[in-house]
Coordinates of C-alpha atoms and ligand atoms in Angstrom, one line a residue:
X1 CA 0.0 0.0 0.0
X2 CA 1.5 3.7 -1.0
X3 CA 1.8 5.8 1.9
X4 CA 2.5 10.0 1.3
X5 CA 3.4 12.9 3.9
X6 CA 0.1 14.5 1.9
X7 CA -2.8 13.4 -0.5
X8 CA -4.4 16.1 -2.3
X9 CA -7.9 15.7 -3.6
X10 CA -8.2 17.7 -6.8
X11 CA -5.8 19.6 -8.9
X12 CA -7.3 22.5 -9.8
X13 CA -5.5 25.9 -8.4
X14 CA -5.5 24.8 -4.9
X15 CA -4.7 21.4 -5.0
X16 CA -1.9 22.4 -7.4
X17 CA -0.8 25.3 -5.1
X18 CA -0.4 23.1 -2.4
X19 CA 1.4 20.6 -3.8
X20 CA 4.0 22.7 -5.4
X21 CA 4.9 24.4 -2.1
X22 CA 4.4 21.0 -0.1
X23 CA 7.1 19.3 -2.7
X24 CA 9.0 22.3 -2.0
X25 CA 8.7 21.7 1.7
X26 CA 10.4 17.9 1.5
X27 CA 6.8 15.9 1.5
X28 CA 6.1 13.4 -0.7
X29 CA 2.6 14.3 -1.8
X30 CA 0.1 12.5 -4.1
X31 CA -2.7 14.3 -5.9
X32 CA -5.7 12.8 -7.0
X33 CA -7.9 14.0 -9.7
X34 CA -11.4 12.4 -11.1
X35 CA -11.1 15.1 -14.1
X36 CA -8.7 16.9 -15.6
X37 CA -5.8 18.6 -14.7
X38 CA -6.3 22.3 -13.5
X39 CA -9.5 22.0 -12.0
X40 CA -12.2 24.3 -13.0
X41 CA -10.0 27.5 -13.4
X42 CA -7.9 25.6 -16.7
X43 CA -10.7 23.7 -18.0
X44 CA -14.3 25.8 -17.1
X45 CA -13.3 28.7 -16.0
X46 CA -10.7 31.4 -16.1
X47 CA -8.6 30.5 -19.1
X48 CA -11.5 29.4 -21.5
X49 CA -13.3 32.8 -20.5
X50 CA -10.6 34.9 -20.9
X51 CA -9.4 33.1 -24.0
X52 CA -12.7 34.2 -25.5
X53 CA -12.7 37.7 -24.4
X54 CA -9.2 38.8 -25.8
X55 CA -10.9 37.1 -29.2
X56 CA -14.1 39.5 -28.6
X57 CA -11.4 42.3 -28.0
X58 CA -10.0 41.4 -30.2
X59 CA -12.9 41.4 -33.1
X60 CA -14.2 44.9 -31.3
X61 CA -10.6 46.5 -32.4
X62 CA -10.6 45.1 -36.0
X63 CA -14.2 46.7 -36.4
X64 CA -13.2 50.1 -34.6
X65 CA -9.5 50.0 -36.8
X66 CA -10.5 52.4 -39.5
X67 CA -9.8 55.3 -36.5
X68 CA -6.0 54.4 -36.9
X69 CA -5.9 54.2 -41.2
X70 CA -6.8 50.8 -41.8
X71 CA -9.7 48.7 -43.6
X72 CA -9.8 45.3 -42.7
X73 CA -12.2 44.6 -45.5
X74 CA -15.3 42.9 -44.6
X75 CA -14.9 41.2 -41.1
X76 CA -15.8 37.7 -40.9
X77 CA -16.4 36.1 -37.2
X78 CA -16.2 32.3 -37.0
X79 CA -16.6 30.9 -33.8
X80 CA -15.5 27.6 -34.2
X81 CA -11.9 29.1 -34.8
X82 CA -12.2 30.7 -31.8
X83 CA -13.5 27.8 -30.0
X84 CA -10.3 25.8 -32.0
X85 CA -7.4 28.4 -30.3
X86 CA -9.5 28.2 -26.7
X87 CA -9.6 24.2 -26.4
X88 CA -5.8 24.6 -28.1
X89 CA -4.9 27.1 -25.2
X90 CA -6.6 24.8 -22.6
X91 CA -5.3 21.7 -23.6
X92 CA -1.7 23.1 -24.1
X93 CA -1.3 24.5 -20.7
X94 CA -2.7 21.7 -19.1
X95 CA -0.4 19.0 -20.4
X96 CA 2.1 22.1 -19.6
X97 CA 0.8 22.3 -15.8
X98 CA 1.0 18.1 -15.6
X99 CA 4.5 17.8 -16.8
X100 CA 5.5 20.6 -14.1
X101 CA 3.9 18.9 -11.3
X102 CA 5.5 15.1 -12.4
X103 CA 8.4 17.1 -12.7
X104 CA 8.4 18.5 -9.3
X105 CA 8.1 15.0 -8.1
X106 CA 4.3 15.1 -7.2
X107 CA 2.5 11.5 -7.7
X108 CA -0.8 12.0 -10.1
X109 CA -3.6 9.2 -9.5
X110 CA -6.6 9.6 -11.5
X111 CA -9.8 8.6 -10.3
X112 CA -12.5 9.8 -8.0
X113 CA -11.5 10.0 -4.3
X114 CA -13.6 9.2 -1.2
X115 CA -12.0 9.7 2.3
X116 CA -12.5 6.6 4.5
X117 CA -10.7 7.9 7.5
X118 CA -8.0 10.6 8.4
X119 CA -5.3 9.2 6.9
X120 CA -7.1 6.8 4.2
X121 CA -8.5 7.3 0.9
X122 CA -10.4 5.1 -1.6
X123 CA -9.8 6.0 -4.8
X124 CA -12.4 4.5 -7.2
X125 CA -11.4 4.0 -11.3
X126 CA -12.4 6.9 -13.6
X127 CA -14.3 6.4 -16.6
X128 CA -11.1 5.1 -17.9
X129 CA -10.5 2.5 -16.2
X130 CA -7.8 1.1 -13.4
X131 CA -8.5 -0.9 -10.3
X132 CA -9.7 0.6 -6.9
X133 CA -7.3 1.3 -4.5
X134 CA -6.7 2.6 -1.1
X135 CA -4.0 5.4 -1.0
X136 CA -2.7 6.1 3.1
X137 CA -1.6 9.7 4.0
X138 CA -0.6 11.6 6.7
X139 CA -2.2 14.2 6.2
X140 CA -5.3 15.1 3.6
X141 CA -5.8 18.1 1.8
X142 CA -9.5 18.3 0.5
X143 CA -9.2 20.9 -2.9
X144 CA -12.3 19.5 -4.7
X145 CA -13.5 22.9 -5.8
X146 CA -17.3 23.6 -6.3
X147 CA -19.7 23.0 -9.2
X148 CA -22.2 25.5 -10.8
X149 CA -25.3 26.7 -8.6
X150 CA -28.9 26.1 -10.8
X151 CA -31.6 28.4 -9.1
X152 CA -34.8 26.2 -8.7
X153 CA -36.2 28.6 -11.0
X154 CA -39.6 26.6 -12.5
X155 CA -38.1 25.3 -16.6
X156 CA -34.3 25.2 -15.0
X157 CA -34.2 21.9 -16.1
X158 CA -35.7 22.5 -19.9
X159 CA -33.1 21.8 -22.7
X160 CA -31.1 25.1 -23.6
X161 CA -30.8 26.1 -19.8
X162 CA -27.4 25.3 -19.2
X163 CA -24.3 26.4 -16.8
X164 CA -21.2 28.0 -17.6
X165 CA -19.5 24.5 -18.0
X166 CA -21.6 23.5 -21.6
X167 CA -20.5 27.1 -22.7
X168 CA -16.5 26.0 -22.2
X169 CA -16.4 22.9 -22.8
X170 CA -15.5 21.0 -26.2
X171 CA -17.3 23.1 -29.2
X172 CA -19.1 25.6 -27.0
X173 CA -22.4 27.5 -27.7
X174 CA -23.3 30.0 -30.1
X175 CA -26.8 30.9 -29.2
X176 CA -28.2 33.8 -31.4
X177 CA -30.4 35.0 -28.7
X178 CA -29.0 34.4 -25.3
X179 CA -30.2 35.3 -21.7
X180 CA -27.9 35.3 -18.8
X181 CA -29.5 34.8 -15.1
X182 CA -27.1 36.4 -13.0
X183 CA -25.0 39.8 -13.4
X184 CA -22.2 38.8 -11.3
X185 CA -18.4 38.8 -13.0
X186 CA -19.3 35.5 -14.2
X187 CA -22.7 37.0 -16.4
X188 CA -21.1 40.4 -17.1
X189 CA -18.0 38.5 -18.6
X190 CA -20.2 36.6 -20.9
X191 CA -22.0 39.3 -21.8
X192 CA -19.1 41.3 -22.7
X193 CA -18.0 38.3 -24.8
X194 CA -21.1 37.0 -26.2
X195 CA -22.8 40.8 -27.8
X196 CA -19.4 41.4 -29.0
X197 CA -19.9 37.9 -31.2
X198 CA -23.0 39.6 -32.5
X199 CA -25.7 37.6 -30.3
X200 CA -28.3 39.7 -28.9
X201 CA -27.6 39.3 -24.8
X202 CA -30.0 40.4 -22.0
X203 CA -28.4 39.7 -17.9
X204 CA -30.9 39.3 -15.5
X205 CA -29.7 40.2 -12.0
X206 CA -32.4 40.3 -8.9
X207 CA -30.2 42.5 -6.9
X208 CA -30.4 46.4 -7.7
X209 CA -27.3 46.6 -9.6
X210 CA -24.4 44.5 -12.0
X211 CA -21.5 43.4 -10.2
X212 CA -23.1 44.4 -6.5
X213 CA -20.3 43.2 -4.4
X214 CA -18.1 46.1 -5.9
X215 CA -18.0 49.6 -5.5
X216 CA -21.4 51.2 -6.7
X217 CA -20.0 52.9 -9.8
X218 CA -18.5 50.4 -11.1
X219 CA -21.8 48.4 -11.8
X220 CA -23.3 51.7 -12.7
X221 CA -20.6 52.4 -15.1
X222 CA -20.2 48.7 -17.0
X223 CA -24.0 48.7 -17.0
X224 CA -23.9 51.8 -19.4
X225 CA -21.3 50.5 -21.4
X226 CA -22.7 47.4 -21.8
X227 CA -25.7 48.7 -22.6
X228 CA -24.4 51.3 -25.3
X229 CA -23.4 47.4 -26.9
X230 CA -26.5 46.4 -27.2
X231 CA -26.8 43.9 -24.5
X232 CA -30.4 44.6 -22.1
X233 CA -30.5 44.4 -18.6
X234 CA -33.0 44.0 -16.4
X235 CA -31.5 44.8 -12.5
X236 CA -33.4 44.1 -9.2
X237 CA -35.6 41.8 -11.2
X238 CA -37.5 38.2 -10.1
X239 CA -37.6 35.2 -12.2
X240 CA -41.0 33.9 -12.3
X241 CA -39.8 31.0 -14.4
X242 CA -38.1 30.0 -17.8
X243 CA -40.9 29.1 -20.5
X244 CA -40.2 26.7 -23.4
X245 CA -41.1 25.3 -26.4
X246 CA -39.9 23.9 -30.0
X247 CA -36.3 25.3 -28.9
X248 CA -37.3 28.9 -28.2
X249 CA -37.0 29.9 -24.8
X250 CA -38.1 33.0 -23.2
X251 CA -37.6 34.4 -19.0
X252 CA -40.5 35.3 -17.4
X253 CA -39.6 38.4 -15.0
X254 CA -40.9 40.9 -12.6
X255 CA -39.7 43.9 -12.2
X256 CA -40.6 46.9 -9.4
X257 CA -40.6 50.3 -11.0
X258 CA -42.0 53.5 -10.2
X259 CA -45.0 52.8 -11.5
X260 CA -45.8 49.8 -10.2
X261 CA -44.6 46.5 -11.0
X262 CA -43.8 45.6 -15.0
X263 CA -44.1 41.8 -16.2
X264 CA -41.3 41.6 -18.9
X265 CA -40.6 38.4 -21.4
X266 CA -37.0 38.5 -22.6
X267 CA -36.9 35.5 -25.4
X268 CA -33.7 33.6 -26.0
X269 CA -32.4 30.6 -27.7
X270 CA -30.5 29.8 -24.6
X271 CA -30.0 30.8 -21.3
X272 CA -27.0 30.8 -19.4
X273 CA -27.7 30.3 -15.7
X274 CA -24.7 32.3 -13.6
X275 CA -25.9 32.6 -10.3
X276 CA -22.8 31.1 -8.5
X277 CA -21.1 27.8 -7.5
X278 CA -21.7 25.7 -4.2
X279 CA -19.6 22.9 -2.8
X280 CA -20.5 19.2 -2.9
X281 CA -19.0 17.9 0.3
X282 CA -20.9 15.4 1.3
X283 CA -19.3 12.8 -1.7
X284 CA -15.9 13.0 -0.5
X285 CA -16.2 11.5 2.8
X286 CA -17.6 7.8 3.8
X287 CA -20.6 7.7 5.7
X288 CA -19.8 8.9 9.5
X289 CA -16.2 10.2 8.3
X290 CA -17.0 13.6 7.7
X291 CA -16.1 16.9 9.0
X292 CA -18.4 19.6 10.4
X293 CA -19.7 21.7 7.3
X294 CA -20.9 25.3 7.2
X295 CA -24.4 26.1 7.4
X296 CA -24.1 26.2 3.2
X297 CA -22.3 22.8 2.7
X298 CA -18.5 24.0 3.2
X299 CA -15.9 22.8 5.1
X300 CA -15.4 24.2 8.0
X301 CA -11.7 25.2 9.4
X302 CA -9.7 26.4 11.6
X303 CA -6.7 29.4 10.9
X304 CA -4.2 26.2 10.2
X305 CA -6.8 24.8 7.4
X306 CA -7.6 22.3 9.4
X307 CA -11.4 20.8 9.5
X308 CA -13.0 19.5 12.6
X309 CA -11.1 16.2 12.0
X310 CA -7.2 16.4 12.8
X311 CA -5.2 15.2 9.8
X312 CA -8.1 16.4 7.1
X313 CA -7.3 20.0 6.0
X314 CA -8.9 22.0 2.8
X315 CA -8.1 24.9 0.6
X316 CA -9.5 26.6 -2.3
X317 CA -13.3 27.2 -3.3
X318 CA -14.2 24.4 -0.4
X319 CA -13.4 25.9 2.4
X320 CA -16.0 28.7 1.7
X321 CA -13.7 31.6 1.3
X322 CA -13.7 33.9 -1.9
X323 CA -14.0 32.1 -4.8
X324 CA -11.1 32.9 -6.9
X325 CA -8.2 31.1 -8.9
X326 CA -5.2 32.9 -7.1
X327 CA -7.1 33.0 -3.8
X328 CA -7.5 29.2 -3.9
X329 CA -3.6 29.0 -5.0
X330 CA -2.6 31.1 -2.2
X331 CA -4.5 29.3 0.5
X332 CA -3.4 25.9 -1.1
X333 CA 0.7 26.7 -0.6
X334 CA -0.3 28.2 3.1
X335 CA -2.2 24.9 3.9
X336 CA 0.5 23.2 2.8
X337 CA 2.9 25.3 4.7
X338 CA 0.8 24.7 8.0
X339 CA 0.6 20.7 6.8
X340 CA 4.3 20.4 7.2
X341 CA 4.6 22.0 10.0
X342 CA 2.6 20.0 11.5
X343 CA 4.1 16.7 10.5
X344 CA 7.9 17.7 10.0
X345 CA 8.2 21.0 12.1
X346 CA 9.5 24.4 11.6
X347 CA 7.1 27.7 10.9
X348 CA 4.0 27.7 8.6
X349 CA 4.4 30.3 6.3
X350 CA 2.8 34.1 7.1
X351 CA -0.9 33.4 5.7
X352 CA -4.6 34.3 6.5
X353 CA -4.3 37.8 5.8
X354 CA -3.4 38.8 2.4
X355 CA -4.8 41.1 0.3
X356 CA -6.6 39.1 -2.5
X357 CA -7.5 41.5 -5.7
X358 CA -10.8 40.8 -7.8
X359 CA -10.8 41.4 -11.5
X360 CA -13.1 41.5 -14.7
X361 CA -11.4 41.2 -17.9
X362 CA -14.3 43.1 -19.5
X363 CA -13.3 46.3 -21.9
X364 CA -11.9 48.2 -19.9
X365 CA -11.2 45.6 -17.5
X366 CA -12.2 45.9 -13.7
X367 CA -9.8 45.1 -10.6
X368 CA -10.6 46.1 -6.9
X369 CA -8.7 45.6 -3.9
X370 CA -9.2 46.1 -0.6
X371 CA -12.4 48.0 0.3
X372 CA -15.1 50.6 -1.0
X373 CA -15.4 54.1 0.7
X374 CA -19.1 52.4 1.2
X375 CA -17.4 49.5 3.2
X376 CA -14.8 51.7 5.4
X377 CA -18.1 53.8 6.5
X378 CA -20.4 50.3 7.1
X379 CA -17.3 48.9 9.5
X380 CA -17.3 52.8 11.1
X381 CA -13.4 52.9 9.8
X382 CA -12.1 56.6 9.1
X383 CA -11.7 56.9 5.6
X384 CA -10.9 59.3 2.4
X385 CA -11.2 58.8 -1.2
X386 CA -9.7 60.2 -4.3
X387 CA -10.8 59.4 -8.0
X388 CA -8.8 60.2 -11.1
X389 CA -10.5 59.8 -14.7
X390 CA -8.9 59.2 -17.3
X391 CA -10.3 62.5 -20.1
X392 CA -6.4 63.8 -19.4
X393 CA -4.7 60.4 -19.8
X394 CA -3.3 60.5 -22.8
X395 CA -2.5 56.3 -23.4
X396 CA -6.2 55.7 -22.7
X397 CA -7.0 58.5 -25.2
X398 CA -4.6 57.5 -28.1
X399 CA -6.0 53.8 -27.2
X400 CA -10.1 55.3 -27.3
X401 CA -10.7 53.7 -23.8
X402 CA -14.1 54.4 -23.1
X403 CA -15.2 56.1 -19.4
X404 CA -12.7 54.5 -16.9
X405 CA -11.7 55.8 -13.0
X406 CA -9.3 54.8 -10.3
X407 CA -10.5 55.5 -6.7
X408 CA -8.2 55.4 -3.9
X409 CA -9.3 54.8 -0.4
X410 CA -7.4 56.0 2.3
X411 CA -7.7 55.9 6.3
X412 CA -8.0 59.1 7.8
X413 CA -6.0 58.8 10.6
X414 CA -3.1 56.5 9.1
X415 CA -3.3 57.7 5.8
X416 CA -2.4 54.1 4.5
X417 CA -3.9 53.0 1.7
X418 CA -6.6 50.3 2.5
X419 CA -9.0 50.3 -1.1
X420 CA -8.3 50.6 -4.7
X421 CA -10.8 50.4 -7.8
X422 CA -9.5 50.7 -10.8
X423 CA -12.0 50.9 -14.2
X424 CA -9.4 51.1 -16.8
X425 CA -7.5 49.1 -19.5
X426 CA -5.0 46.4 -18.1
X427 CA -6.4 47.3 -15.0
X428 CA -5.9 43.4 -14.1
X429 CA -2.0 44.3 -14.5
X430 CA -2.1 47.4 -12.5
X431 CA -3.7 46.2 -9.4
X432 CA -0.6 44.2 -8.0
X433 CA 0.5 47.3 -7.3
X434 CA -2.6 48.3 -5.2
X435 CA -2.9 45.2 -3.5
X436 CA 1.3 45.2 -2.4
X437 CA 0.7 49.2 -1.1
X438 CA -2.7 47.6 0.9
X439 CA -0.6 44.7 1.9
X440 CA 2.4 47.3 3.5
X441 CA -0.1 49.8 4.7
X442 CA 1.8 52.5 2.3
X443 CA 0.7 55.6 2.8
X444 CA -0.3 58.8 0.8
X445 CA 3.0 60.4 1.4
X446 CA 4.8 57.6 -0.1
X447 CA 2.6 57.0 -2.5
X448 CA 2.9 60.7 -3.8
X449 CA 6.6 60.4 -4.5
X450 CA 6.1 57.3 -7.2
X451 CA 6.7 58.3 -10.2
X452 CA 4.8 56.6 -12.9
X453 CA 5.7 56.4 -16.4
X454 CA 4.1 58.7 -19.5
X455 CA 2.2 58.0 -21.4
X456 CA 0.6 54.9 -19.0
X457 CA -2.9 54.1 -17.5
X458 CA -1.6 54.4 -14.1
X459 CA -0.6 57.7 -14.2
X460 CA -4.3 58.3 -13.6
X461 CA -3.2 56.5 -10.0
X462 CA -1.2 60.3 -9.5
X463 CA -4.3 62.1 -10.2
X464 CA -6.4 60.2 -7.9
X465 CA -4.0 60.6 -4.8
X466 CA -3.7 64.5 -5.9
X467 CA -7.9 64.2 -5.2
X468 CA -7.9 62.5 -1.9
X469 CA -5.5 65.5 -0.9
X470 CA -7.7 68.7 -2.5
X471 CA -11.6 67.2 -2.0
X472 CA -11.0 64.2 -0.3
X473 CA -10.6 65.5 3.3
X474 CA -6.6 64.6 3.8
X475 CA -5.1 67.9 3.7
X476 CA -3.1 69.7 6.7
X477 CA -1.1 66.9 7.3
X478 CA 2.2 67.8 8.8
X479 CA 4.3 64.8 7.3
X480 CA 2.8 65.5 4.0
X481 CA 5.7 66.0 1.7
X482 CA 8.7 64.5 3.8
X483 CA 8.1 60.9 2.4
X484 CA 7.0 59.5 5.6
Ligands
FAD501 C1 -16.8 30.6 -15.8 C2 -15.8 30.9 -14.7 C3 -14.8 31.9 -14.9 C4 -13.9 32.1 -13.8 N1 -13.0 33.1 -14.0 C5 -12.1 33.3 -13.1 C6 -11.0 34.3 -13.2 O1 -10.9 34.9 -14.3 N2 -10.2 34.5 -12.2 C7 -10.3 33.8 -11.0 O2 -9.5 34.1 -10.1 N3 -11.2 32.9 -10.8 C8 -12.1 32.6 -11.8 N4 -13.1 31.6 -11.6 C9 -13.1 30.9 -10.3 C10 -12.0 29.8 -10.3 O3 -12.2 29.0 -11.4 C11 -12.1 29.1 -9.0 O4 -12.1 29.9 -7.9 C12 -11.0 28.1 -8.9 O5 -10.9 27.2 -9.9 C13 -11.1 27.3 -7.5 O6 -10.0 26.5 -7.4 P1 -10.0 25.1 -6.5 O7 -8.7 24.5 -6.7 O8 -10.6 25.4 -5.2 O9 -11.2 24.2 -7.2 P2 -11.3 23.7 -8.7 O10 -10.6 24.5 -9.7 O11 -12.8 23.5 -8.9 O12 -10.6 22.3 -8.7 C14 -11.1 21.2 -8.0 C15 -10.7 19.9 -8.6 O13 -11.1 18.8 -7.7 C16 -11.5 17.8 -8.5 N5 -12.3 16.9 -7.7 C17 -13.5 17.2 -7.1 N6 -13.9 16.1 -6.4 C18 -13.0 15.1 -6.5 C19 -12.9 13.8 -6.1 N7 -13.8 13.3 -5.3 N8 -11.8 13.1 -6.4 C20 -10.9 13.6 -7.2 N9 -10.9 14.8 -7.7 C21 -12.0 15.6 -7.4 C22 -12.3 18.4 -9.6 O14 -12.4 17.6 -10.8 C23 -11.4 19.6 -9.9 O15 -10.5 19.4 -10.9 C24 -14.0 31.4 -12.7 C25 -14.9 30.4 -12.5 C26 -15.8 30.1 -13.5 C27 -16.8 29.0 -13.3

């Protein structure tokens, strides 16, 4: 029987993170997968979405080129091409990621584990094949992910209701018509992608705004953009259900207005339903072998990772924390970091509290860290804001950006930097920058003596700072100036 310092189940960005930094920490570690390589991030999620928004970008900028001299002739679109370079992309960097995890000496076992009992794990053959076996560990890591939420809205279940994963995988959909249920980043990425392809979009979101976990003009400001695209939204609206019939489908909504309430039909050929992913915890454990779970099916921890039952730890979209690629990766290497300290000694790494940044690679792209002004006055925290836009900036300019901002949050009494939204082109590649100044509690006055590059988006950064200082309440402050 094979026996590891750590068995990892599931090798998406979690169970990958972890067993990098575990290898690099002197365990032998085993990771078990029932899919394919890279969990949902590779195969379903962020590299098959972002593979097909740099094509819509692309296809936008070919259409828009005759600003800069030059006539692409008449533009032809074909999706399957697209679709061709996205399951290229996927498949390359998963063989890519597989070779550097062999490489790093990590043991891959496919099939679909079950945890019998700390320590031991059934792993049962996949659909192709191979015998079932026990695997023994020392410690378990549990980095299964979470699969697509579907709303019990009535017709959920009709054909041409699907989740994000039948838009991803293999050949993907090209609906003409198509209706998204859900204006979080997941829908508004879609949405961005999908009208840009030329199919007539319409999100559905119930709560009052797009993207309503970010700062308020964000949503506002995407929602106009998105609009002036062509795609329809319909925001603080209710589902009644999802009609059906010979292939057409339409939503059947209700929507509180000022005068009254409005029924609205909005017809599609398909409808995407993007309201979220949940855990499935309950398969990966034996009957009576199972840690506590949260109230909504995730495994509960403590600050080490570790679940209610010494030995089983988790990471990644499991344990319930923000659902993100390089926040699973991150908790993954500290688990790991805890896991060996555990069993071999020596410090865990520094963990729990880093900054993690949120992005949408919409045009302009979205990327927030730390909190909204809205937040810092809900948690009663001191706090002043500065925006720059960008009508000055002359890259965004010469590169027709439409409306974009960066907002800086401050505290008042510290003057560190503690939020940053930025609405811009490459915002995604600007934020690091944000989230190390949040992460080092940098403050205005060091801030101010940056110098960024001309002509660049984050000059914009310069202006916004020079705003929290003239309107944004931080004047009069003696160290202001001396680079403290
Ligand atoms: C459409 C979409 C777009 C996204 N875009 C982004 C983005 O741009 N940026 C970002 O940061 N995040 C994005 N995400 C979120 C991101 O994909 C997840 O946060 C991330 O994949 C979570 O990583 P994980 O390792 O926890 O789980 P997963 O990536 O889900 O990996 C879990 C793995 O465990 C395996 N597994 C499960 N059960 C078992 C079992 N019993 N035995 C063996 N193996 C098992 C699964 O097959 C899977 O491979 C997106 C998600 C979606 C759906």
């Amino acid at each position: 029987m094979e026996k590891f310092d750590l068995l990892i189940i599931g090798s998406g960005p979690a169970g990958t993170g972890a067993a990098f930094r575990a290898r690099s920490l002197g365990l032998t570690v085993c990771v078990v997968e029932k899919s394919e390589t890279g969990g949902a991030c590779l195969n379903r999620g962020c590299i098959p979405t972002k593979t097909l928004l740099h094509g819509a970008g692309l296809l936008r900028e070919a259409r828009e080129g005759e600003r800069y001299g030059f006539t692409a002739g008449d533009i032809r679109f074909d999706f399957s091409k697209l679709i061709e370079w996205k399951n290229t992309v996927v498949s390359t960097l998963r063989q890519n990621q597989s070779a550097a995890l062999v490489k790093a000496g990590v043991v891959m076992v496919s099939g679909i584990a079950r945890v019998e009992s700390p320590g031991k794990v059934l792993v049962h053959p996949d659909a192709e094949g191979g015998g079932e076996k026990i695997l023994e560990a020392a410690a378990i890591l549990i980095a299964a992910g979470t699969v697509p939420a579907l709303l019990p809205i009535p017709g959920h279940d009709l054909p041409g209701v699907y989740t994000s994963d039948a838009f991803l995988e293999g050949d993907g959909l090209f609906p003409k018509r198509l209706a998204i249920i859900g204006g979080g980043v997941i829908g508004v990425e879609f949405a961005a992608a999908y009208s840009s392809f030329g199919s007539e979009v319409t999100i559905v979101e119930a709560l009052p705004s797009i993207l309503a976990n970010m700062d308020r003009e964000i949503g506002q400001t995407l929602a106009l953009q998105l609009k002036k695209r062509g795609v329809g939204i319909y925001t603080g609206a209710h589902i009644d259900r999802i009609e059906g019939s010979g292939g057409t489908l339409a939503l059947a909504l209700t929507k509180s207005g000022g005068a009254g309430v409005d029924s609205i039909t909005a017809p599609a050929d398909a409808v995407l339903m993007a309201a979220g992913r949940k855990p499935d915890a309950v398969s990966l454990f034996a009957a009576g072998s199972a840690p506590q779970f949260t109230p909504k099916g995730f495994i509960r921890h403590d600050e080490n990772m570790m679940s209610t039952i010494p030995g089983i730890y988790v990471a990644g979209d499991i344990s319930g924390g923000v659902q993100l690629a390089h926040a699973a990766a991150a908790e993954g290497e500290y688990a790991a970091s805890c896991i060996a300290a555990a069993l071999k000694g020596g410090k865990k790494d520094p963990g729990g509290d880093r900054v993690i940044p949120s992005c949408v690679y919409t045009t302009p792209e979205i990327a927030c860290a730390g909190i909204t002004v809205a937040e810092a006055a809900e948690r009663s925290i001191p706090a002043a804001a500065g925006k720059g836009v960008f009508g000055a900036n002359g890259r965004a300019f010469l590169e027709n950006q439409e409306r974009g901002f960066i907002k800086l949050v401050f505290h008042a009494e510290t003057r560190a930097l503690i939020g940053a939204q930025f609405f811009c082109n490459r915002a995604t590649e600007i934020i690091p920058w944000a989230v190390q100044c949040i992460g080092d509690g940098t403050t205005l006055e060091q801030i101010e003596r940056t110098v960024f590059p001309h002509p660049s988006y984050c000059e914009t950064i310069a202006q916004a700072v020079n705003d929290a200082v003239t309107r944004g309440g931080l004047k009069n402050n003696p160290v202001r100036g001396n680079g403290a």
